[in-house]
C-alpha cells in the first residue's frame, strides 16, 4: 500500500511526493485547489481516503457558513421553539456584501457608533480584513442602481461579509486572543465528529484598544498577520497551549464557570456541523480536519469567527511542531487505513468522540444509567492529553480485528 | 535561656504591640463600640457578650489570622540582652559577609549611576507625569533605550560570594576524607536529613493523597480529588489562615488557589490596601528612579521572553515599580540579614540626617527578580491584590533567596542541603560530576534562587509553591533540586563536561514535581 502526499508535509511516515499525472493513490492529503480540479474526475476505490469533502466551502466560506447557520436557526425556531434556536446565537450579526447591502444598512443604523469588520469571503490568514465605523468606508460594496451598466461590469467587487465586531473581547493582561480548536469529521450522514484536546490561544502582540481600528495588528490575532508586525519577536511566541489557557481561566473564574464555558464551545461545533449536515455531499472516502476560530468576550461567551478547511500546519515553535505532528498522527489513526479500530472507540490518542449521530457521553449509557440525569459530554478540550499511553493500550496487536 | 513562661509573655507582648498599630485594631475597636447598641449585649456580662459577638461576626477569626501571620513572619524573641542585629542574623561571620556583599552592590549601582550620568531619583516633569498616567496599563509598549543599563548583579555573582563563605571558628584543617564535603558551600550549618524530613513532610508521603499526583487523569476523582476540593471550599468559607496553610500541604485546587494563598498570607484587599497601592502608584508617576530602568530591563530580558509570562508584562511593571517605592517593606529588614542601602545627599556622606534609603523599599532588583512576581499573575487580576500577595510572599520567603544568612530557609542552607542530599544519596553521580568540572550547585543554583520560577511549567510551579506556603519553608526547593538530579542521573553519568551536564538539565518544563519530591523523600533507600 503506497501512501502519497502533496509536497509540504514531512511526517513520520516518510511520504513520497505525488508525481504529476500519477492518478493512483490510496490516501491523499491535498489542498482545496487540487480538490476543486480533480475530485469530480477521480475514481476512488473503496478503501481510498481524501482529506476534504467535495463542497466543504459550505462550512468554511464565511458567507456560506453564515447563510447555512441562519437557515438552520430558522428551522430550529420553527420546529423546536425560540429557546432551542437561541443556542445558535454564537455568531455575530453578519451580512454578505454587496448582495445584502440594504439589510446591512438597516442593522448598521440600528446600532449607531458600532464597529464592524469586513472580511473577504474566500481569503485566509487575515488578508484583506479591515474595520470600519462609517458607511463611507465601504462605498465600494454599495449595491444600488446609481452605477451604470459599464461601471458594474468593470469593477466586479469581491464578495465580502460585514460582521458586527465584538467590542468587548476577553482580554488577558490587556491583550486580545482567539482560540484555534481542531475538529475532525469523518462522516456527515450520520454525523461523526471528533474533538482534539490540544489547541492554542493566539495573542495579539499589542494591547487592545478601540481607538486604533486602523492598526490591524491589534485586532487580528492570526499568527500570519502578527508575524509582519514591526515589533513581532518570533522568540516571544504569541501562543499559549489550550491547557495553559484553561488553567488560567479556571484559576480566575473557578471550575464550574469554565466547565460551563467549554460546554458552550462544544455547542458551537455541534450546531455548526449540524447546520451544514444536509448540504454537504457526504462521501465515505472523505474526512476533514477543521480549524475552528473561537473568540471569547468579557462575559465569557464564546463566538464563532470562522471555520478553516485547511488549518495551517506550519509550526511557529518546537512545542507547536510537536503538537501538530501528534494531531496529524492521531488523525491518521482515526482514518484508520490499516483497519485496526473496531469503530466503537470513544477516544483515539488526543481525539475524543464528540458526536456520533447523537451526543457522546463519558459515562457508559446503558439500561441502568439511563434514568440518571447527569451525563457529561465526552469532550476534554484543554485537558491533559496523555495520548501516547492511550494509543499503546488501544493499538495493542490483536490476532484478528474486524472493522465494523 | 529564658524559661517558657517568659518567652511566651514576651512573644505575646511583641505581637500585641505590633497589632496595636494596624488598621485591624481600629476596626475591631469600632466594632466593639458599635455592638454595644445590640440587644444581646447586657451590662452584667459585657465582656463576655462583646467577645461572643466578635466571634460570631467573624472578627475573632480575622484577629486569629493576623496573630498567625505575626507568628510566622517575625522571629521568636531571643534573649532580652541580645542586640537587634541578632534578630537579623545571629552569626557574626554571615553578617560580615552580607555587609561586604552589599557594599559591592551599592558600589556597582553608584558607578553605573555616575557613568551614565543618570540621577538615582528625579522628579518627572508634568508632561511626562501625564503621559505615564495615560499609559499606566500598557507600560510594556514603551521601548526606552535600556542598552546602557546592566543588571546590578546576576545570581552567579552571588554564588561566588556564598562559595567564599568561611566560618572563622571552624577548624577545617582536617585532611580531606570521605566524610568531608564535596560541594562548593563550606560552612557548617545544620540541616535535616531524609529521615527527619519524612517526619516533617508526612503529608507528602506515598500513602497520602496529593494534588499533582492523585488528580491525574486515570485516577478516579472520588478517590481523592473531589473530597479534597470539598474541604478546600470549606476552608475558604471559614476564612481560617491556619487551616488553609495545613490544607495547602496537599496542594490547592486550581479554582481555589488564589483565595487559599491570600488566606495563608493574610493578604487582604480592603479599601486601605487599595489606597496604599494607589499612593504607591502616585509615587511612581511623580518620581523616576534609576532602579526603574533596572526593572524594565529585567522584565524585558526575562518575563517578556517567556512563553507563559510574556502576556503579563504590564502587570509586572505595575507591581515592581510600586514595590520599589513601598517603605512598608523596610519593616522586614528587622529579620532580614540584609540592610537597606543608604544614599547620602551630595556632600553630606556619612551624615545620618542626610541619609535616604535607596530605593525607598531597600531592595535592589537583580537579574531575574521579576520572575518572583510572574507566576502570581496567573492567580490575581487586580493590581492591588496582586501587589499585596507578592509583597507578603517577598517579606516572608523570597528575600531569603538573595541574602547571606544562616536561616534554614536561607539560600546558604538550601545550597548546603542540596549538596549534602546529593552526596549522601547519589555519591557516584556527585563524584562523577565533580571530576568533570561540573559542580552540581553551579547548575542548580539558578533554579533555587528563583524558587524554580521560569524553569518549571506554571502548573507545576504553583504546586511547588503550594508546599512552600504549606510548610512555611523553602526547604522543599532544595529537595526538588536534588530530586531533579536523581531523576536525570542516568543521562548525567554519561556526560563529560559542564556544558553537556547543563544541556541535560536545560529543560525542566516537562517535569512533574510532586512525584519527584515524593519518590526522593519516601522511596530513597537509606
XYZ file of N, CA and C in Angstrom, chain A residues 144-332:
567
model
N -26.526 49.595 -5.464
C -27.677 50.445 -5.803
C -27.724 50.650 -7.300
N -28.763 51.268 -7.737
C -28.930 51.408 -9.189
C -28.154 52.571 -9.770
N -27.419 53.302 -8.890
C -26.800 54.531 -9.386
C -25.593 54.281 -10.273
N -25.017 53.080 -10.186
C -23.856 52.829 -11.052
C -24.323 52.313 -12.399
N -23.683 52.795 -13.417
C -24.120 52.408 -14.777
C -23.736 50.973 -15.073
N -24.285 50.433 -16.110
C -24.015 49.050 -16.524
C -22.515 48.820 -16.690
N -21.883 49.748 -17.451
C -20.442 49.565 -17.716
C -19.661 49.578 -16.415
N -20.010 50.490 -15.505
C -19.292 50.575 -14.236
C -19.388 49.248 -13.481
N -20.594 48.720 -13.490
C -20.805 47.488 -12.743
C -20.018 46.335 -13.332
N -19.958 46.280 -14.655
C -19.202 45.193 -15.286
C -17.725 45.324 -15.036
N -17.242 46.553 -15.103
C -15.799 46.785 -14.961
C -15.303 46.409 -13.581
N -15.962 47.038 -12.581
C -15.399 46.852 -11.241
C -16.219 45.796 -10.487
N -15.923 44.559 -10.825
C -16.592 43.448 -10.138
C -16.013 43.362 -8.744
N -16.822 43.772 -7.769
C -16.288 43.832 -6.413
C -16.268 42.447 -5.772
N -15.198 42.182 -5.074
C -15.036 40.895 -4.408
C -16.099 40.749 -3.316
N -16.612 39.570 -3.166
C -17.626 39.324 -2.141
C -17.023 39.391 -0.745
N -17.648 40.150 0.093
C -17.175 40.302 1.463
C -18.315 39.996 2.413
N -17.984 39.780 3.672
C -19.035 39.801 4.701
C -18.710 40.936 5.665
N -19.791 41.610 6.077
C -19.637 42.640 7.104
C -20.177 42.022 8.383
N -19.376 42.018 9.426
C -19.779 41.358 10.672
C -19.623 42.318 11.831
N -20.590 42.248 12.734
C -20.521 43.114 13.920
C -19.269 42.756 14.705
N -18.441 43.754 14.947
C -17.182 43.495 15.634
C -17.437 43.322 17.125
N -16.819 42.346 17.701
C -17.011 42.119 19.127
C -16.137 43.099 19.892
N -16.808 44.102 20.470
C -16.060 45.213 21.045
C -15.579 44.957 22.469
N -16.080 43.885 23.077
C -15.646 43.606 24.449
C -15.012 42.221 24.544
N -13.934 42.008 23.806
C -13.323 40.678 23.871
C -12.716 40.440 25.243
N -12.602 39.193 25.606
C -11.943 38.854 26.864
C -10.465 39.151 26.669
N -9.926 39.929 27.584
C -8.518 40.297 27.447
C -7.701 39.649 28.543
N -6.534 39.236 28.200
C -5.603 38.784 29.229
C -4.466 39.780 29.234
N -4.387 40.470 30.396
C -3.357 41.491 30.531
C -3.434 42.499 29.386
N -4.651 42.882 29.050
C -4.841 43.904 28.027
C -4.708 43.421 26.602
N -4.467 42.111 26.419
C -4.302 41.621 25.060
C -5.462 40.744 24.627
N -5.804 40.921 23.339
C -6.879 40.125 22.770
C -6.301 38.800 22.277
N -7.117 37.771 22.300
C -6.653 36.478 21.780
C -7.838 35.735 21.199
N -7.559 34.773 20.332
C -8.638 33.883 19.901
C -8.154 32.448 20.032
N -9.101 31.517 19.931
C -8.754 30.119 20.141
C -8.759 29.377 18.825
N -7.806 28.523 18.644
C -7.809 27.624 17.476
C -8.066 26.222 18.015
N -9.144 25.627 17.550
C -9.533 24.290 18.003
C -9.662 23.378 16.793
N -9.298 22.117 16.965
C -9.322 21.171 15.844
C -10.459 20.169 15.987
N -11.281 20.081 14.948
C -12.407 19.147 14.925
C -12.275 18.280 13.682
N -12.331 16.970 13.879
C -12.209 16.051 12.756
C -13.568 15.432 12.458
N -14.021 15.568 11.213
C -15.302 14.983 10.828
C -15.031 13.834 9.876
N -15.511 12.652 10.229
C -15.278 11.515 9.339
C -16.516 11.165 8.533
N -17.628 11.751 8.907
C -18.847 11.481 8.149
C -19.899 12.519 8.513
N -20.668 12.926 7.513
C -21.750 13.875 7.813
C -23.090 13.188 7.985
N -23.260 12.102 7.228
C -24.519 11.374 7.403
C -24.194 9.905 7.620
N -24.288 9.383 8.837
C -24.587 10.133 10.058
C -23.401 10.995 10.477
N -23.689 12.000 11.300
C -22.627 12.938 11.693
C -21.730 12.297 12.739
N -20.438 12.212 12.393
C -19.466 11.674 13.341
C -18.317 12.674 13.411
N -18.125 13.243 14.610
C -17.114 14.283 14.766
C -16.269 14.063 16.013
N -14.969 14.301 15.881
C -14.009 14.140 16.975
C -13.428 15.496 17.353
N -13.185 15.678 18.658
C -12.611 16.946 19.113
C -11.223 16.686 19.691
N -10.225 17.466 19.221
C -8.874 17.253 19.712
C -8.644 18.014 21.009
N -7.962 17.390 21.944
C -7.768 18.006 23.249
C -6.844 19.214 23.215
N -5.824 19.155 22.356
C -4.891 20.278 22.267
C -5.427 21.336 21.331
N -4.891 22.494 21.461
C -5.234 23.599 20.562
C -4.422 24.747 21.091
N -4.711 25.960 20.692
C -3.979 27.055 21.294
C -4.733 28.365 21.240
N -4.258 29.277 22.060
C -4.795 30.635 22.079
C -3.756 31.520 21.406
N -4.182 32.304 20.424
C -3.245 33.180 19.705
C -3.454 34.607 20.186
N -2.392 35.194 20.687
C -2.476 36.550 21.221
C -2.090 37.575 20.189
N -2.739 38.706 20.294
C -2.313 39.856 19.511
C -1.088 40.424 20.211
N -0.095 40.870 19.450
C 1.129 41.297 20.139
C 1.046 42.712 20.692
N -0.082 43.385 20.465
C -0.220 44.728 21.048
C -1.499 44.804 21.863
N -1.580 45.799 22.693
C -2.730 45.908 23.570
C -3.961 46.319 22.813
N -5.098 45.828 23.297
C -6.365 46.071 22.633
C -6.891 47.462 22.907
N -7.336 48.093 21.855
C -7.972 49.398 22.059
C -8.831 49.711 20.860
N -10.038 50.222 21.126
C -10.934 50.517 20.007
C -10.558 51.806 19.293
N -9.640 52.570 19.897
C -9.307 53.846 19.282
C -8.393 53.684 18.078
N -7.778 52.494 17.970
C -6.858 52.374 16.839
C -7.338 51.301 15.894
N -8.530 51.531 15.289
C -9.057 50.454 14.458
C -8.281 50.275 13.168
N -7.424 51.259 12.851
C -6.619 51.073 11.644
C -5.453 50.137 11.900
N -5.132 49.964 13.176
C -3.982 49.129 13.477
C -4.418 47.681 13.429
N -4.231 47.071 12.288
C -4.727 45.702 12.156
C -3.960 44.727 13.049
N -2.797 45.142 13.524
C -2.037 44.243 14.373
C -2.696 44.044 15.719
N -3.485 45.060 16.128
C -4.170 44.947 17.413
C -5.305 43.951 17.345
N -6.044 44.036 16.219
C -7.309 43.314 16.180
C -7.220 41.922 15.623
N -6.277 41.715 14.751
C -6.211 40.413 14.119
C -5.186 39.569 14.832
N -5.630 38.408 15.244
C -4.714 37.608 16.033
C -4.059 36.492 15.237
N -4.428 36.371 13.965
C -3.777 35.374 13.125
C -2.264 35.477 13.229
N -1.621 34.349 13.413
C -0.170 34.399 13.521
C 0.452 34.940 12.246
N -0.178 34.642 11.122
C 0.371 35.113 9.853
C 0.467 36.633 9.825
N -0.557 37.294 10.385
C -0.530 38.751 10.408
C 0.451 39.251 11.450
N 0.429 38.605 12.626
C 1.320 39.024 13.713
C 2.763 38.978 13.269
N 3.086 38.015 12.424
C 4.477 37.874 12.009
C 4.979 39.088 11.249
N 4.062 39.854 10.648
C 4.509 41.003 9.874
C 4.534 42.287 10.702
N 4.067 42.223 11.946
C 4.047 43.438 12.770
C 5.467 43.880 13.074
N 5.699 45.204 13.150
C 7.073 45.677 13.357
C 7.698 45.213 14.662
N 6.875 45.054 15.716
C 7.514 44.622 16.954
C 7.364 43.123 17.201
N 7.121 42.388 16.144
C 6.968 40.942 16.313
C 8.302 40.313 16.668
N 8.280 39.553 17.696
C 9.508 38.865 18.091
C 9.233 37.374 18.021
N 9.783 36.699 17.031
C 9.469 35.282 16.886
C 9.848 34.478 18.121
N 10.865 34.954 18.847
C 11.263 34.234 20.048
C 10.173 34.344 21.096
N 9.403 35.422 21.006
C 8.421 35.689 22.052
C 7.318 34.650 22.079
N 6.871 34.227 20.913
C 5.776 33.253 20.905
C 4.483 33.885 21.322
N 3.545 34.046 20.378
C 2.294 34.694 20.717
C 1.235 33.681 21.077
N 1.623 32.455 21.370
C 0.625 31.426 21.595
C 0.738 30.832 22.980
N -0.427 30.455 23.478
C -0.484 29.641 24.685
C -1.150 28.337 24.307
N -0.685 27.244 24.877
C -1.382 25.979 24.650
C -2.755 26.044 25.311
N -3.675 25.281 24.764
C -5.037 25.310 25.298
C -5.069 24.965 26.784
N -4.195 24.046 27.207
C -4.185 23.644 28.622
C -3.829 24.833 29.508
N -2.866 25.602 29.027
C -2.427 26.779 29.763
C -3.595 27.754 29.919
N -4.310 27.984 28.822
C -5.421 28.917 28.862
C -6.507 28.415 29.795
N -6.809 27.139 29.692
C -7.888 26.586 30.512
C -7.548 26.721 31.990
N -6.297 26.438 32.319
C -5.874 26.556 33.721
C -5.970 27.997 34.189
N -5.534 28.914 33.344
C -5.580 30.338 33.694
C -7.018 30.773 33.949
N -7.914 30.410 33.046
C -9.315 30.803 33.205
C -9.929 30.160 34.443
N -9.562 28.901 34.699
C -10.103 28.217 35.871
C -9.614 28.882 37.142
N -8.348 29.278 37.162
C -7.812 29.941 38.350
C -8.525 31.269 38.565
N -8.896 31.918 37.479
C -9.562 33.202 37.562
C -11.020 33.092 37.962
N -11.732 32.163 37.290
C -13.193 32.162 37.413
C -13.776 30.954 38.118
N -12.946 29.993 38.444
C -13.484 28.819 39.119
C -13.856 27.712 38.152
N -13.815 26.483 38.679
C -14.021 25.300 37.833
C -15.373 25.274 37.151
N -16.429 25.534 37.932
C -17.780 25.381 37.348
C -18.017 26.343 36.198
N -17.615 27.593 36.387
C -17.828 28.589 35.331
C -17.127 28.183 34.046
N -15.912 27.703 34.170
C -15.145 27.383 32.974
C -15.632 26.089 32.339
N -16.127 25.173 33.162
C -16.709 23.964 32.562
C -17.919 24.340 31.732
N -18.705 25.284 32.251
C -19.873 25.761 31.505
C -19.434 26.432 30.209
N -18.349 27.190 30.270
C -17.828 27.851 29.069
C -17.468 26.820 28.007
N -16.743 25.790 28.406
C -16.307 24.803 27.426
C -17.483 24.001 26.890
N -18.528 23.893 27.685
C -19.742 23.244 27.187
C -20.364 24.092 26.081
N -20.343 25.414 26.294
C -20.855 26.310 25.255
C -20.012 26.202 23.983
N -18.719 26.028 24.159
C -17.837 25.889 23.000
C -18.177 24.608 22.233
N -18.393 23.510 22.972
C -18.817 22.259 22.325
C -20.060 22.495 21.484
N -20.973 23.249 22.030
C -22.240 23.531 21.364
C -22.010 24.186 20.002
N -21.007 25.060 19.938
C -20.697 25.725 18.669
C -20.319 24.700 17.611
N -19.457 23.763 17.985
C -19.008 22.780 16.996
C -20.189 21.971 16.491
N -20.947 21.443 17.430
C -22.035 20.547 17.048
C -23.051 21.258 16.170
N -23.476 22.420 16.590
C -24.518 23.114 15.820
C -24.021 23.562 14.461
N -22.781 24.005 14.394
C -22.289 24.465 13.091
C -22.224 23.292 12.122
N -21.829 22.131 12.629
C -21.784 20.962 11.757
C -23.194 20.516 11.379
N -24.105 20.579 12.323
C -25.479 20.193 12.024
C -26.089 21.114 10.974
N -25.669 22.383 10.999
C -26.277 23.330 10.069
C -25.928 23.018 8.621
N -24.802 22.327 8.389
C -24.441 22.010 7.000
C -24.597 20.526 6.697
N -25.125 19.818 7.680
C -25.206 18.366 7.528
C -25.948 17.956 6.265
N -27.052 18.645 5.985
C -27.843 18.238 4.837
C -27.318 18.795 3.530
N -26.420 19.725 3.621
C -25.925 20.394 2.412
C -24.648 19.746 1.891
N -23.808 19.304 2.802
C -22.524 18.724 2.404
C -22.769 17.389 1.701
N -22.054 17.195 0.630
C -22.164 15.936 -0.105
C -21.374 14.889 0.654
N -22.091 13.997 1.306
C -21.396 13.002 2.094
C -20.749 11.959 1.196
N -19.593 11.521 1.607
C -18.845 10.567 0.787
C -17.952 9.786 1.734
N -18.079 8.462 1.712
C -17.335 7.689 2.705
C -15.829 7.784 2.524
N -15.390 8.265 1.337
C -13.952 8.428 1.143
C -13.425 9.660 1.845
N -14.341 10.551 2.187
C -13.892 11.854 2.682
C -13.863 11.952 4.199
N -12.889 12.699 4.672
C -12.848 13.125 6.062
C -12.309 14.547 6.005
N -12.461 15.281 7.068
C -11.947 16.656 7.029
C -11.533 17.129 8.410
N -10.355 17.729 8.481
C -9.863 18.297 9.740
C -10.097 19.804 9.691
N -10.999 20.283 10.520
C -11.316 21.708 10.538
C -10.554 22.429 11.635
N -10.177 23.666 11.321
C -9.596 24.524 12.340
C -10.618 25.583 12.701
N -11.215 25.471 13.874
C -12.226 26.441 14.295
C -11.553 27.619 14.989
N -11.992 28.829 14.655
C -11.506 30.025 15.351
C -12.624 30.542 16.248
N -12.336 30.571 17.543
C -13.355 30.984 18.517
C -12.847 32.202 19.268
N -13.736 33.144 19.547
C -13.356 34.329 20.315
C -14.196 34.376 21.588
N -13.562 34.727 22.721
C -14.330 34.865 23.962
C -14.574 36.340 24.241
N -15.757 36.644 24.764
C -15.957 38.037 25.163
C -15.873 38.151 26.681
N -16.015 39.367 27.167
C -15.796 39.579 28.597
C -16.800 38.869 29.476
N -17.950 38.518 28.915
C -18.933 37.761 29.700
C -18.691 36.279 29.578
N -17.544 35.913 29.066
C -17.178 34.515 28.863
C -18.143 33.808 27.931
N -18.639 34.547 26.945
C -19.447 33.901 25.913
C -18.550 33.635 24.707
N -18.560 32.396 24.212
C -17.731 32.111 23.037
C -18.454 32.465 21.743
N -17.712 33.018 20.772
C -18.268 33.371 19.472
C -17.522 32.621 18.374
N -18.258 32.210 17.347
C -17.615 31.553 16.220
C -17.170 32.608 15.223
N -15.880 32.610 14.946
C -15.358 33.578 13.981
C -15.346 32.950 12.600
N -14.673 31.813 12.506
C -14.745 31.109 11.234
C -14.250 29.680 11.376
N -14.477 28.922 10.282
C -14.019 27.539 10.244
C -13.077 27.397 9.051
N -11.930 26.802 9.290
C -10.945 26.619 8.217
C -10.885 25.166 7.769
N -10.924 24.965 6.464
C -10.844 23.602 5.946
C -9.404 23.128 5.856
N -8.489 24.057 5.745
C -7.079 23.672 5.664
C -6.322 24.436 6.735
N -6.489 24.034 7.998
C -5.808 24.765 9.062
C -4.300 24.675 8.869
N -3.625 25.753 9.179
C -2.184 25.808 8.960
C -1.468 24.715 9.739
N -0.576 24.032 9.043
C 0.194 23.000 9.726
C 1.662 23.384 9.863
N 1.978 24.623 9.556
C 3.369 25.061 9.779
C 3.489 25.442 11.250
N 4.670 25.186 11.775
C 4.844 25.363 13.208
C 5.583 26.647 13.516
N 5.143 27.326 14.602
C 5.813 28.568 14.980
C 6.825 28.338 16.089
N 6.855 27.131 16.634
C 7.826 26.839 17.687
C 7.950 25.329 17.814
N 8.906 24.902 18.598
C 9.116 23.467 18.789
C 7.854 22.813 19.374
N 7.296 23.468 20.351
C 6.099 22.960 21.019
C 4.954 22.815 20.015
N 4.829 23.843 19.181
C 3.789 23.876 18.170
C 3.984 22.741 17.167
N 5.227 22.523 16.796
C 5.572 21.483 15.838
C 5.151 20.120 16.387
N 5.496 19.888 17.642
C 5.160 18.596 18.233
C 3.659 18.398 18.316
N 2.976 19.453 18.671
C 1.520 19.339 18.794
C 0.900 18.993 17.456
N 1.347 19.676 16.404
C 0.750 19.428 15.087
C 1.111 18.046 14.540
N 2.303 17.568 14.858
C 2.664 16.212 14.440
C 1.739 15.211 15.101
N 1.524 15.400 16.391
C 0.645 14.479 17.113
C -0.773 14.560 16.565
N -1.196 15.769 16.248
C -2.533 15.972 15.698
C -2.696 15.173 14.405
N -1.719 15.262 13.541
C -1.800 14.551 12.269
C -1.723 13.049 12.461
N -0.842 12.635 13.341
C -0.729 11.199 13.628
C -2.069 10.644 14.084
N -2.680 11.343 15.031
C -3.953 10.868 15.559
C -5.053 10.926 14.495
N -4.989 11.927 13.616
C -5.967 11.998 12.527
C -5.848 10.749 11.669
N -4.621 10.376 11.368
C -4.416 9.175 10.557
C -4.870 7.922 11.290
